[in-house]
Coordinates of C-alpha atoms and ligand atoms in Angstrom, one line a residue:
M93 CA 4.4 30.3 7.4
A94 CA 1.1 28.9 6.3
S95 CA 1.5 27.2 3.0
P96 CA -1.0 27.7 0.2
R97 CA -0.8 24.0 -0.5
G98 CA -1.4 21.4 2.2
E99 CA 1.6 20.4 4.3
F100 CA 2.0 17.8 7.0
R101 CA 2.1 19.5 10.4
S102 CA 4.5 17.2 11.9
R103 CA 7.2 14.5 11.1
M104 CA 5.2 11.9 13.0
G105 CA 2.1 12.9 11.0
F106 CA 3.9 12.3 7.7
I107 CA 5.5 9.0 8.8
L108 CA 2.1 7.7 9.9
A109 CA 0.2 8.9 6.9
A110 CA 2.9 7.4 4.5
A111 CA 3.1 4.1 6.4
G112 CA -0.6 4.3 6.6
S113 CA -0.7 4.3 2.8
A114 CA 1.9 1.5 2.5
V115 CA 0.3 -0.6 5.2
G116 CA -2.7 -2.1 3.6
L117 CA -4.5 -5.2 2.6
G118 CA -1.3 -6.2 0.9
N119 CA 0.6 -6.3 4.2
I120 CA -1.8 -7.9 6.5
W121 CA -3.0 -10.7 4.1
G122 CA -0.9 -10.7 1.1
F123 CA 2.5 -10.9 2.7
P124 CA 1.9 -13.5 5.4
T125 CA 0.0 -16.0 3.1
Q126 CA 2.8 -15.7 0.6
A127 CA 5.3 -16.3 3.1
A128 CA 3.4 -19.2 4.2
S129 CA 3.4 -20.9 0.8
N130 CA 7.0 -19.9 0.0
G131 CA 9.5 -21.2 2.4
G132 CA 8.5 -19.2 5.6
A133 CA 11.4 -17.3 6.9
A134 CA 13.3 -17.8 3.6
F135 CA 10.6 -15.6 1.9
L136 CA 10.8 -13.2 4.9
L137 CA 14.4 -12.7 4.5
T138 CA 14.3 -12.3 0.6
Y139 CA 11.4 -9.8 1.1
L140 CA 13.4 -7.8 3.6
L141 CA 16.4 -7.7 1.3
L142 CA 14.4 -6.7 -1.8
A143 CA 12.6 -4.0 0.3
F144 CA 15.6 -2.4 1.3
V145 CA 17.8 -2.9 -1.7
L146 CA 15.1 -2.1 -4.4
A147 CA 12.0 -0.7 -3.0
Y148 CA 13.5 1.8 -0.7
P149 CA 15.5 3.5 -3.4
A150 CA 12.2 3.7 -5.7
L151 CA 10.4 5.1 -2.6
M152 CA 13.1 7.7 -2.3
A153 CA 12.7 8.6 -5.9
E154 CA 9.1 9.5 -5.4
L155 CA 9.4 11.2 -2.1
L156 CA 12.4 13.4 -3.4
I157 CA 10.7 14.4 -6.6
G158 CA 7.5 15.2 -4.7
R159 CA 9.3 17.3 -2.0
H160 CA 11.4 19.0 -4.7
T161 CA 8.5 20.1 -6.9
H162 CA 5.8 20.4 -4.2
R163 CA 3.5 19.4 -7.0
N164 CA 1.1 16.5 -8.0
M165 CA 2.5 13.7 -10.1
V166 CA 1.4 15.1 -13.5
M167 CA 2.9 18.5 -13.0
A168 CA 6.0 17.2 -10.9
L169 CA 7.1 14.8 -13.8
G170 CA 6.3 17.4 -16.4
S171 CA 8.6 20.0 -14.7
L172 CA 11.8 17.7 -14.2
P173 CA 13.1 17.6 -17.8
Q174 CA 14.5 20.4 -19.9
S175 CA 13.2 19.1 -23.1
R176 CA 9.6 19.8 -24.3
T177 CA 9.2 16.2 -25.6
L178 CA 10.5 14.7 -22.3
A179 CA 8.2 17.1 -20.3
A180 CA 5.3 15.8 -22.2
L181 CA 6.3 12.2 -21.5
G182 CA 6.5 13.3 -17.9
R183 CA 3.0 14.5 -17.9
L184 CA 1.9 11.3 -19.7
T185 CA 3.6 9.2 -17.0
G186 CA 1.8 11.3 -14.4
M187 CA -1.6 10.8 -16.1
G188 CA -0.7 7.0 -16.1
G189 CA -0.1 7.2 -12.4
L190 CA -3.3 9.0 -11.7
L191 CA -5.3 6.4 -13.7
T192 CA -3.6 3.5 -12.2
A193 CA -4.2 4.9 -8.7
S194 CA -7.9 5.3 -9.5
M195 CA -8.0 1.8 -10.9
I196 CA -6.4 0.3 -7.8
L197 CA -8.9 2.2 -5.6
S198 CA -11.8 0.8 -7.7
F199 CA -11.1 -2.8 -6.8
Y200 CA -9.6 -2.0 -3.4
A201 CA -12.9 -0.3 -2.3
I202 CA -14.8 -3.5 -3.2
V203 CA -12.6 -5.7 -1.1
A204 CA -12.5 -3.1 1.7
G205 CA -16.3 -3.0 1.6
W206 CA -16.3 -6.7 2.5
M207 CA -14.1 -6.0 5.4
L208 CA -16.6 -3.6 6.7
G209 CA -19.4 -6.1 6.1
F210 CA -17.6 -8.8 7.9
A211 CA -16.7 -6.4 10.7
A212 CA -20.2 -5.4 11.2
S213 CA -21.8 -8.9 10.8
Y214 CA -20.4 -10.5 14.0
P215 CA -21.9 -7.9 16.5
L216 CA -25.1 -8.0 14.6
D217 CA -25.3 -11.9 14.7
A218 CA -24.5 -11.6 18.5
V219 CA -27.5 -9.4 19.1
G220 CA -29.9 -11.6 17.1
L221 CA -30.0 -9.8 13.8
T222 CA -29.0 -12.9 12.0
A223 CA -30.6 -12.0 8.7
A224 CA -28.7 -8.8 8.4
S225 CA -25.5 -10.4 9.5
E226 CA -25.9 -13.1 6.9
W227 CA -26.6 -10.5 4.1
L228 CA -23.4 -8.6 5.0
V229 CA -21.2 -11.8 4.4
T230 CA -23.0 -13.2 1.4
F231 CA -21.7 -12.4 -2.0
T232 CA -24.5 -10.5 -3.8
V233 CA -24.5 -7.5 -6.1
P234 CA -26.5 -5.2 -3.7
R235 CA -24.2 -6.1 -0.8
N236 CA -21.0 -5.6 -2.8
L237 CA -22.5 -2.3 -4.2
S238 CA -23.6 -0.8 -0.9
L239 CA -20.5 -1.8 1.1
M240 CA -18.2 -0.3 -1.7
L241 CA -20.3 2.9 -1.7
I242 CA -19.9 3.1 2.1
F243 CA -16.3 2.6 2.0
M244 CA -15.8 5.1 -0.8
A245 CA -17.9 7.6 1.1
L246 CA -15.6 7.2 4.3
T247 CA -12.4 7.6 1.9
M248 CA -13.8 10.9 0.4
A249 CA -14.9 12.2 3.9
V250 CA -11.2 12.0 5.1
V251 CA -9.7 13.4 1.7
L252 CA -12.4 16.3 1.9
G253 CA -10.7 17.3 5.2
G254 CA -7.5 18.0 3.4
V255 CA -4.0 17.2 4.2
E256 CA -3.7 18.3 7.8
D257 CA -7.3 18.0 9.0
G258 CA -8.1 14.9 6.9
I259 CA -5.2 12.7 6.0
E260 CA -2.8 13.5 8.7
R261 CA -5.4 13.7 11.5
W262 CA -7.0 10.4 10.6
S263 CA -3.6 8.6 10.1
R264 CA -2.5 9.7 13.5
R265 CA -5.6 8.3 15.0
L266 CA -6.0 5.0 12.9
M267 CA -2.3 3.9 12.8
P268 CA -1.7 3.5 16.5
L269 CA -4.9 1.7 16.8
L270 CA -4.1 -0.6 13.9
I271 CA -0.7 -1.6 15.4
A272 CA -2.3 -2.1 18.9
T273 CA -5.0 -4.3 17.6
L274 CA -2.5 -6.3 15.5
I275 CA -0.3 -6.9 18.5
A276 CA -3.2 -7.9 20.7
L277 CA -4.8 -10.3 18.2
A278 CA -1.3 -11.9 17.5
L279 CA -0.7 -12.4 21.4
Y280 CA -4.0 -14.0 21.9
V281 CA -3.9 -16.3 18.8
L282 CA -0.3 -17.5 19.8
T283 CA -1.8 -18.9 23.1
L284 CA -4.2 -21.3 21.1
E285 CA -3.3 -24.9 20.3
G286 CA -1.6 -25.3 16.9
A287 CA -0.3 -21.7 16.8
L288 CA 3.3 -22.8 17.4
T289 CA 3.3 -25.0 14.3
G290 CA 2.4 -21.9 12.3
L291 CA 5.2 -19.9 14.2
S292 CA 7.8 -22.4 13.3
I293 CA 6.8 -22.4 9.6
Y294 CA 7.0 -18.7 9.7
L295 CA 10.4 -18.5 11.5
L296 CA 12.3 -21.5 10.2
P297 CA 13.6 -20.8 6.8
D298 CA 13.4 -23.4 3.8
F299 CA 16.2 -22.0 1.7
G300 CA 15.3 -24.4 -1.2
K301 CA 12.6 -22.1 -2.2
V302 CA 14.4 -18.8 -2.1
L303 CA 16.4 -19.2 -5.0
S304 CA 13.6 -19.9 -7.4
S305 CA 13.2 -17.1 -9.8
D306 CA 9.4 -17.2 -9.5
L307 CA 9.6 -16.4 -5.8
L308 CA 12.0 -13.4 -6.4
I309 CA 9.5 -12.0 -8.7
D310 CA 6.6 -12.4 -6.3
A311 CA 8.5 -11.0 -3.4
L312 CA 9.7 -8.0 -5.4
G313 CA 6.2 -7.4 -6.8
S314 CA 4.8 -7.5 -3.2
A315 CA 7.4 -5.2 -2.0
F316 CA 6.5 -2.5 -4.8
F317 CA 2.7 -2.9 -4.2
S318 CA 3.3 -2.9 -0.5
L319 CA 5.1 0.4 -0.5
S320 CA 2.5 1.9 -2.7
L321 CA 5.0 2.7 -5.5
G322 CA 4.6 3.8 -9.0
V323 CA 1.2 5.5 -8.9
G324 CA 2.2 8.8 -7.3
T325 CA 0.9 8.2 -3.7
M326 CA 4.2 8.6 -2.3
L327 CA 5.2 11.4 -4.5
I328 CA 2.2 13.4 -3.5
Y329 CA 2.7 12.6 0.1
G330 CA 6.4 13.8 -0.4
S331 CA 5.1 17.0 -2.0
Y332 CA 3.3 17.8 1.4
L333 CA 6.6 17.3 3.3
S334 CA 8.2 20.4 4.7
D335 CA 11.7 21.5 3.4
T336 CA 13.1 21.1 6.7
E337 CA 12.7 17.4 6.9
N338 CA 15.5 15.0 6.1
V339 CA 13.8 12.8 3.3
P340 CA 16.2 9.9 3.4
R341 CA 15.7 9.4 7.0
V342 CA 11.9 9.8 7.1
G343 CA 11.7 7.6 4.0
A344 CA 13.7 4.9 5.7
Q345 CA 11.4 5.1 8.8
V346 CA 8.3 4.7 6.5
A347 CA 9.9 1.7 4.9
L348 CA 10.8 0.1 8.2
L349 CA 7.4 0.5 9.5
D350 CA 5.7 -0.9 6.4
V351 CA 7.9 -3.9 6.6
G352 CA 7.7 -4.2 10.3
I353 CA 3.9 -4.2 10.3
A354 CA 4.0 -7.0 7.3
V355 CA 6.3 -9.0 9.5
L356 CA 4.1 -8.5 12.6
A357 CA 1.2 -9.6 10.6
G358 CA 2.8 -12.8 9.9
F359 CA 2.9 -13.5 13.7
L360 CA -1.0 -13.4 13.6
I361 CA -1.9 -14.9 10.2
L362 CA 0.4 -18.0 10.1
P363 CA -0.3 -19.1 13.7
A364 CA -4.1 -18.5 13.1
M365 CA -4.0 -20.7 10.1
Y366 CA -2.6 -23.6 11.9
V367 CA -4.9 -23.0 14.9
A368 CA -7.6 -23.4 12.4
D369 CA -6.0 -26.5 11.1
A370 CA -5.8 -27.9 14.5
R371 CA -9.6 -27.4 14.9
G372 CA -10.4 -29.2 11.8
V373 CA -10.8 -26.2 9.3
A374 CA -9.3 -27.2 5.9
I375 CA -6.4 -24.8 5.1
F376 CA -4.8 -27.0 2.3
N377 CA -6.1 -27.7 -1.1
E378 CA -6.0 -31.1 -2.7
A379 CA -2.6 -30.6 -4.1
G380 CA -1.3 -30.1 -0.6
G381 CA -0.7 -26.3 -1.0
L382 CA -2.2 -23.7 1.1
L383 CA -5.7 -22.3 0.2
S384 CA -5.7 -19.0 -1.9
E385 CA -5.4 -15.8 0.0
D386 CA -9.0 -14.8 -0.3
T387 CA -10.3 -18.2 0.8
L388 CA -8.0 -17.8 3.8
I389 CA -9.4 -14.5 4.8
F390 CA -13.0 -14.9 4.1
T391 CA -13.6 -18.6 4.7
V392 CA -10.8 -20.0 6.8
L393 CA -10.4 -17.2 9.4
P394 CA -14.3 -16.8 9.9
A395 CA -14.5 -20.7 10.4
L396 CA -11.7 -20.3 13.0
F397 CA -13.4 -17.5 14.8
E398 CA -16.5 -19.4 14.9
T399 CA -14.8 -22.3 17.0
I400 CA -13.9 -19.8 19.6
D401 CA -17.2 -19.0 21.2
T402 CA -17.8 -15.5 22.7
A403 CA -14.1 -14.4 22.4
G404 CA -14.4 -15.3 18.8
I405 CA -16.9 -12.6 18.2
F406 CA -14.5 -10.0 19.5
L407 CA -11.6 -11.5 17.8
A408 CA -13.4 -11.5 14.5
T409 CA -14.7 -7.9 14.9
A410 CA -11.4 -6.7 15.8
F411 CA -9.7 -8.5 13.0
F412 CA -12.1 -7.1 10.3
I413 CA -11.9 -3.7 11.9
L414 CA -8.1 -3.9 11.7
M415 CA -8.5 -4.8 8.0
S416 CA -10.8 -1.9 7.4
I417 CA -8.5 0.6 9.0
A418 CA -5.5 -0.8 7.0
A419 CA -7.6 -0.3 3.8
L420 CA -8.7 3.2 4.7
T421 CA -5.4 4.6 5.4
S422 CA -4.4 3.2 2.0
S423 CA -7.4 4.2 0.0
I424 CA -7.1 8.0 1.1
S425 CA -3.6 8.0 -0.4
M426 CA -5.0 6.6 -3.7
L427 CA -7.8 9.2 -3.9
E428 CA -5.5 12.1 -3.0
V429 CA -3.5 11.5 -6.3
P430 CA -6.3 12.7 -8.7
V431 CA -7.7 15.1 -6.2
A432 CA -4.5 17.0 -5.8
Y433 CA -4.3 17.1 -9.6
L434 CA -7.7 18.5 -10.1
I435 CA -6.9 21.1 -7.3
E436 CA -3.6 22.2 -8.7
R437 CA -4.1 21.8 -12.4
H438 CA -7.6 22.7 -12.9
H439 CA -8.1 24.9 -9.8
L440 CA -11.0 23.2 -8.4
P441 CA -11.8 23.7 -4.7
R442 CA -11.1 20.5 -2.7
G443 CA -14.6 19.8 -2.0
K444 CA -15.4 19.7 -5.7
A445 CA -12.3 17.8 -6.7
T446 CA -13.0 15.2 -4.1
L447 CA -16.6 14.7 -5.2
L448 CA -15.6 14.5 -8.8
A449 CA -12.6 12.1 -8.5
G450 CA -14.5 10.0 -5.8
G451 CA -17.7 9.9 -7.7
F452 CA -16.0 8.9 -10.8
I453 CA -14.1 6.1 -9.2
A454 CA -17.1 4.9 -7.4
G455 CA -19.0 4.8 -10.7
F456 CA -16.1 2.7 -12.3
S457 CA -16.0 0.6 -9.2
A458 CA -19.8 -0.1 -9.6
L459 CA -19.3 -1.2 -13.2
V460 CA -16.7 -3.7 -11.8
V461 CA -19.2 -4.8 -9.0
L462 CA -21.9 -5.3 -11.9
N463 CA -19.4 -7.2 -14.3
F464 CA -17.6 -8.9 -11.5
G465 CA -16.4 -12.0 -13.3
T466 CA -15.0 -10.2 -16.3
L467 CA -13.7 -7.0 -14.9
F468 CA -12.4 -7.6 -11.2
G469 CA -9.5 -10.0 -11.9
A470 CA -8.6 -8.0 -15.1
V471 CA -8.5 -4.6 -13.2
I472 CA -6.3 -6.1 -10.5
T473 CA -3.9 -7.5 -13.1
I474 CA -3.7 -4.5 -15.4
S475 CA -3.1 -2.0 -12.6
T476 CA -0.9 -4.0 -10.2
R477 CA 1.0 -6.6 -12.5
Y478 CA 1.7 -4.4 -15.5
S479 CA 1.0 -0.7 -14.9
Q480 CA 2.5 -0.3 -11.4
P481 CA 6.0 -1.8 -12.3
L482 CA 6.1 0.1 -15.6
L483 CA 5.4 3.4 -13.9
G484 CA 7.8 2.6 -11.1
L485 CA 10.4 2.1 -13.8
L486 CA 9.5 5.5 -15.5
I487 CA 9.8 7.3 -12.3
C488 CA 13.2 5.8 -11.6
I489 CA 14.4 7.0 -15.1
F490 CA 13.0 10.5 -14.3
A491 CA 14.9 10.5 -11.1
G492 CA 18.1 9.1 -12.3
W493 CA 18.5 10.3 -15.9
L494 CA 16.2 13.4 -16.3
W495 CA 16.7 15.2 -13.0
Q496 CA 19.9 17.1 -13.1
R497 CA 22.5 15.9 -10.6
D498 CA 23.2 19.4 -9.3
A499 CA 19.5 20.0 -8.8
L500 CA 19.1 16.7 -6.9
L501 CA 22.0 17.5 -4.6
Q502 CA 20.5 21.0 -3.9
E503 CA 17.3 19.4 -2.9
L504 CA 19.0 17.1 -0.4
R505 CA 21.0 20.1 0.8
K506 CA 17.8 21.9 1.9
N507 CA 18.0 20.3 5.3
D508 CA 21.5 18.7 5.3
A509 CA 24.4 20.9 4.5
D510 CA 26.6 17.9 4.3
A511 CA 24.4 15.8 2.0
E512 CA 27.1 15.0 -0.5
N513 CA 29.2 13.2 2.0
R514 CA 26.4 10.9 3.2
L515 CA 26.2 7.3 2.2
F516 CA 22.9 7.9 0.7
W517 CA 24.4 10.3 -1.9
R518 CA 27.2 7.9 -2.7
I519 CA 24.8 4.9 -3.4
W520 CA 21.4 6.1 -4.3
P521 CA 21.9 8.1 -7.5
V522 CA 23.8 5.1 -9.2
Y523 CA 20.9 2.8 -8.0
V524 CA 18.1 4.6 -9.4
K525 CA 20.0 5.3 -12.6
W526 CA 21.0 1.7 -13.3
L527 CA 20.0 -1.0 -10.8
C528 CA 16.4 -0.1 -10.4
P529 CA 15.4 0.3 -14.1
V530 CA 17.3 -2.8 -15.0
I531 CA 15.8 -5.0 -12.3
I532 CA 12.2 -3.7 -12.8
G533 CA 12.7 -4.1 -16.5
I534 CA 13.6 -7.7 -16.1
I535 CA 10.6 -8.4 -13.8
L536 CA 8.2 -6.6 -16.3
V537 CA 9.4 -8.6 -19.3
Q538 CA 9.1 -11.7 -17.1
S539 CA 5.6 -11.0 -16.2
V540 CA 4.6 -10.3 -19.7
I541 CA 6.2 -13.6 -20.8
Ligands
LIG183 N1 0.3 -0.4 -0.2 C1 -1.0 -0.7 -0.2 C2 -1.2 -2.1 0.4 O1 -0.2 -2.8 0.8 C3 -1.6 -0.8 -1.5 C4 -1.4 0.7 -2.4 C5 -0.9 0.4 -3.6 C6 -1.8 1.8 -1.8 C7 -0.6 1.6 -4.4 C8 -1.6 3.0 -2.6 C9 -1.0 2.8 -3.9 O2 -2.2 -2.6 0.5

């Protein structure tokens, strides 16, 4: 039966869309560079552990709430508790998610715009349009503004198409392309001199570093950002999931894909860094640590590509297209959060809702571009360091404490008559009730201090 709301047509469509949301700039550049500076394989193992022990349960909380209510985050969280006060708190949390998703999109679109600029600059340079190519990679307000607007327009165009014909269709097209490009690039870079040094740093654990509490916090933070948690993106995707799907299973597949692609990106980025090193491009700062993430992406890698002649042009273009795709499949999930709210709560048609939410976010993003020095870092810190974990904590509390156990079990039984005998049911409720809130709480307190 056709659903009045959007609904993913196929399980694969959902998995690719949710993994597309999860796999973003965070995986392909954040994770590998963090692993490089933090004990290589030791970080990798910590990250894997945290992703499955903590981030997966939180992901399940969002997916299950979404699938159960078939509503956007504001209305979903507002409908779980019995009491009026708690329902109001639910709506407030939902609004917090909506605002945070919009804030994340406002800085994400700027960075993604740079990726588009870099992707276009190499072919332009190759055909002799040097000035245009230069303009695209030089930090100026007009460039930042125009590329951000182009990226926002792309995001809005996909979201405008709706769940099946926009989000699902484009995720199905772009995600396989992303994975294929990533593998091809990694295989090529691994043949270059210096790559094996990077590989060994990635794969040989330095356990001395794993035990530091700083590292644990970093790894957990990236696991949460990486799985798009706390801001309602997974909740809204879960709400478009059919009642016949087994949520714990598809959720695990999404988490596996996300982590798998982050790990795969490590096989590209770390070897590439050491190839650059072998070619005389600086990758360490004066203190002997690795250069910061943005320097690595926008300075070290381009410098590396320049040392590889013609193949370098293809490599560079492919790499920045890869980054742009990863960003786009994430940005559409962020925009869908306010759009779904406007459609369901204020009964706007999708076109209007997309223009309104997208236009508003682009306007805010323009403000950030115009006040880059003061706003850019602040928006990132507020949204990802404080707001995201806080909302993640609240969502776990809603799932663990304010959602009645019977109702929860019924939700799981929709497609699995035997749900109460599963390992998931034995472990997960306790997890979201106690472990997730406590640990996220500790991280949050630590990060405030
Ligand atoms: N998971 C995305 C990434 O790794 C970022 C993201 C955060 C997407 C929050 C949606 C919501 O880049």
